[in-house]
């Protein structure tokens, strides 16, 4: 009985482990596009920009 419980717990831990691809925040095979708006306090849209992020697969140094 205890062996069965240990087996089930280990199986559950394996199933809950994320895949390696899901740990990549920015996939280098994709382009990410965002729309950015700068709005004044009065509500007027001052700028409207399209931002495209093209990751290279390397971590950023900060």
Coordinates of N, CA, C and O in Angstrom, one line a residue:
X1 N 0.8 -1.2 0.0 CA 0.0 0.0 0.0 C 0.9 1.3 0.0 O 0.6 2.2 -0.7
X2 N 1.9 1.3 0.8 CA 2.8 2.4 0.9 C 3.6 2.6 -0.4 O 3.8 3.7 -0.8
X3 N 3.9 1.5 -1.0 CA 4.7 1.6 -2.3 C 3.8 2.2 -3.3 O 4.2 3.0 -4.2
X4 N 2.5 1.8 -3.3 CA 1.5 2.4 -4.3 C 1.4 3.9 -4.1 O 1.4 4.7 -5.1
X5 N 1.3 4.4 -2.9 CA 1.2 5.8 -2.6 C 2.5 6.5 -3.1 O 2.4 7.6 -3.7
X6 N 3.6 6.0 -2.8 CA 4.9 6.6 -3.2 C 4.9 6.7 -4.8 O 5.3 7.7 -5.3
X7 N 4.5 5.6 -5.4 CA 4.5 5.6 -6.9 C 3.5 6.6 -7.4 O 3.9 7.3 -8.4
X8 N 2.3 6.7 -6.8 CA 1.4 7.7 -7.3 C 1.9 9.2 -7.1 O 1.7 10.0 -7.9
X9 N 2.5 9.4 -6.0 CA 3.1 10.7 -5.7 C 4.2 11.1 -6.7 O 4.3 12.2 -7.1
X10 N 5.0 10.1 -7.0 CA 6.1 10.4 -7.9 C 5.6 10.6 -9.3 O 6.1 11.5 -10.1
X11 N 4.5 9.9 -9.7 CA 3.9 10.1 -11.0 C 3.3 11.5 -11.1 O 3.4 12.1 -12.1
X12 N 2.6 11.9 -10.0 CA 2.0 13.2 -10.0 C 3.1 14.3 -10.1 O 2.9 15.3 -10.8
X13 N 4.2 14.2 -9.5 CA 5.2 15.2 -9.5 C 5.8 15.2 -10.9 O 6.2 16.3 -11.4
X14 N 5.9 14.1 -11.6 CA 6.4 14.1 -13.0 C 5.4 14.8 -13.9 O 5.8 15.6 -14.8
X15 N 4.2 14.6 -13.7 CA 3.1 15.2 -14.6 C 3.0 16.7 -14.4 O 2.6 17.4 -15.3
X16 N 3.4 17.1 -13.2 CA 3.3 18.6 -12.9 C 4.5 19.3 -13.3 O 4.5 20.6 -13.3
X17 N 5.6 18.7 -13.7 CA 6.8 19.3 -14.1 C 6.6 20.0 -15.5 O 6.2 19.3 -16.4
X18 N 6.8 21.3 -15.6 CA 6.6 21.9 -16.9 C 7.6 21.4 -18.0 O 8.7 21.1 -17.6
X19 N 7.2 21.5 -19.2 CA 8.0 21.1 -20.3 C 9.1 22.2 -20.4 O 8.9 23.3 -20.1
X20 N 10.2 21.8 -21.0 CA 11.3 22.7 -21.2 C 10.9 23.9 -22.1 O 11.4 25.0 -21.8
X21 N 10.1 23.7 -23.1 CA 9.7 24.8 -23.9 C 8.8 25.8 -23.2 O 8.8 27.0 -23.5
X22 N 8.1 25.4 -22.2 CA 7.2 26.3 -21.4 C 8.0 27.2 -20.5 O 7.5 28.2 -20.0
X23 N 9.3 26.9 -20.3 CA 10.1 27.8 -19.4 C 10.7 28.9 -20.2 O 11.3 29.8 -19.6
X24 N 10.6 28.9 -21.5 CA 11.2 29.9 -22.4 C 10.2 31.1 -22.4 O 9.1 30.9 -22.8
X25 N 10.6 32.2 -21.9 CA 9.7 33.4 -21.9 C 9.5 33.9 -23.3 O 8.4 34.1 -23.7
X26 N 10.6 34.2 -24.0 CA 10.4 34.7 -25.3 C 11.1 33.7 -26.3 O 12.3 33.5 -26.3
X27 N 10.2 33.0 -27.0 CA 10.6 32.0 -28.0 C 11.4 32.6 -29.1 O 10.8 33.5 -29.8
X28 N 12.6 32.2 -29.4 CA 13.4 32.9 -30.5 C 12.8 32.6 -31.9 O 13.2 33.3 -32.9
X29 N 11.8 31.7 -32.0 CA 11.2 31.4 -33.3 C 9.9 32.3 -33.5 O 9.2 32.0 -34.5
X30 N 9.7 33.2 -32.7 CA 8.5 34.1 -32.8 C 8.8 35.5 -32.8 O 9.9 35.9 -32.2
X31 N 8.0 36.3 -33.3 CA 8.0 37.8 -33.2 C 6.8 38.2 -32.3 O 5.7 37.7 -32.5
X32 N 7.1 39.1 -31.4 CA 6.0 39.6 -30.5 C 5.7 41.0 -30.8 O 6.6 41.9 -30.8
X33 N 4.5 41.3 -31.1 CA 4.1 42.7 -31.5 C 3.2 43.2 -30.4 O 2.2 42.6 -29.9
X34 N 3.4 44.5 -30.1 CA 2.6 45.2 -29.0 C 2.2 46.5 -29.6 O 2.9 47.1 -30.4
X35 N 1.1 47.0 -29.1 CA 0.7 48.4 -29.4 C 0.9 49.2 -28.2 O 0.4 48.8 -27.1
X36 N 1.5 50.3 -28.3 CA 1.7 51.2 -27.1 C 1.1 52.6 -27.4 O 1.2 53.1 -28.5
X37 N 0.4 53.1 -26.4 CA -0.3 54.3 -26.5 C 0.2 55.2 -25.3 O 0.4 54.7 -24.2
X38 N 0.5 56.5 -25.6 CA 0.8 57.4 -24.6 C -0.4 58.4 -24.6 O -0.6 59.1 -25.5
X39 N -1.0 58.4 -23.4 CA -2.3 59.2 -23.3 C -2.0 60.3 -22.3 O -1.5 60.1 -21.2
X40 N -2.4 61.5 -22.6 CA -2.2 62.7 -21.7 C -3.2 62.5 -20.5 O -4.2 61.8 -20.6
X41 N -3.0 63.2 -19.4 CA -3.9 63.2 -18.3 C -5.4 63.7 -18.7 O -6.3 63.3 -18.1
X42 N -5.4 64.5 -19.7 CA -6.8 64.9 -20.2 C -7.5 63.9 -21.0 O -8.6 64.1 -21.4
X43 N -6.8 62.8 -21.4 CA -7.4 61.8 -22.2 C -7.1 61.8 -23.7 O -7.6 60.9 -24.4
X44 N -6.3 62.7 -24.1 CA -5.9 62.8 -25.5 C -4.8 61.8 -25.8 O -3.8 61.7 -25.0
X45 N -4.9 61.1 -26.9 CA -3.8 60.2 -27.3 C -2.7 61.0 -28.0 O -2.9 61.6 -29.0
X46 N -1.5 60.9 -27.4 CA -0.4 61.7 -27.9 C 0.4 60.9 -28.9 O 0.9 61.5 -29.9
X47 N 0.6 59.7 -28.6 CA 1.4 58.8 -29.6 C 0.7 57.4 -29.6 O 0.1 57.0 -28.6
X48 N 0.9 56.8 -30.7 CA 0.4 55.4 -30.9 C 1.5 54.7 -31.7 O 1.8 55.1 -32.8
X49 N 2.1 53.7 -31.1 CA 3.2 53.0 -31.7 C 3.0 51.5 -31.8 O 2.3 50.9 -31.0
X50 N 3.7 50.9 -32.7 CA 3.7 49.4 -32.9 C 5.1 49.0 -32.5 O 6.1 49.5 -33.0
X51 N 5.2 48.2 -31.5 CA 6.5 47.7 -31.0 C 6.7 46.2 -31.3 O 5.8 45.4 -31.0
X52 N 7.7 45.8 -32.0 CA 8.0 44.4 -32.4 C 9.2 44.0 -31.7 O 10.3 44.6 -31.7
X53 N 9.1 42.9 -30.9 CA 10.2 42.3 -30.2 C 10.7 41.0 -31.0 O 9.8 40.1 -31.2
X54 N 11.9 40.9 -31.3 CA 12.5 39.8 -32.0 C 13.6 39.2 -31.2 O 14.7 39.6 -31.2
X55 N 13.2 38.2 -30.3 CA 14.2 37.6 -29.4 C 15.3 36.8 -30.2 O 15.0 36.3 -31.3
X56 N 16.5 36.7 -29.6 CA 17.5 36.0 -30.3 C 17.9 34.7 -29.5 O 18.8 34.0 -29.9
X57 N 17.1 34.4 -28.5 CA 17.4 33.1 -27.7 C 18.4 33.2 -26.6 O 18.7 32.3 -25.9
X58 N 19.0 34.4 -26.4 CA 20.0 34.6 -25.4 C 19.4 35.5 -24.3 O 18.6 36.3 -24.5
X59 N 19.8 35.2 -23.0 CA 19.3 36.0 -21.9 C 19.8 37.4 -22.0 O 20.9 37.7 -22.6
X60 N 19.0 38.4 -21.5 CA 19.4 39.8 -21.5 C 20.3 40.0 -20.3 O 20.1 39.5 -19.2
X61 N 21.3 40.9 -20.5 CA 22.2 41.3 -19.4 C 21.6 42.7 -18.9 O 21.4 43.5 -19.7
X62 N 21.5 42.8 -17.6 CA 21.0 44.1 -17.1 C 21.9 44.6 -16.0 O 22.8 43.9 -15.5

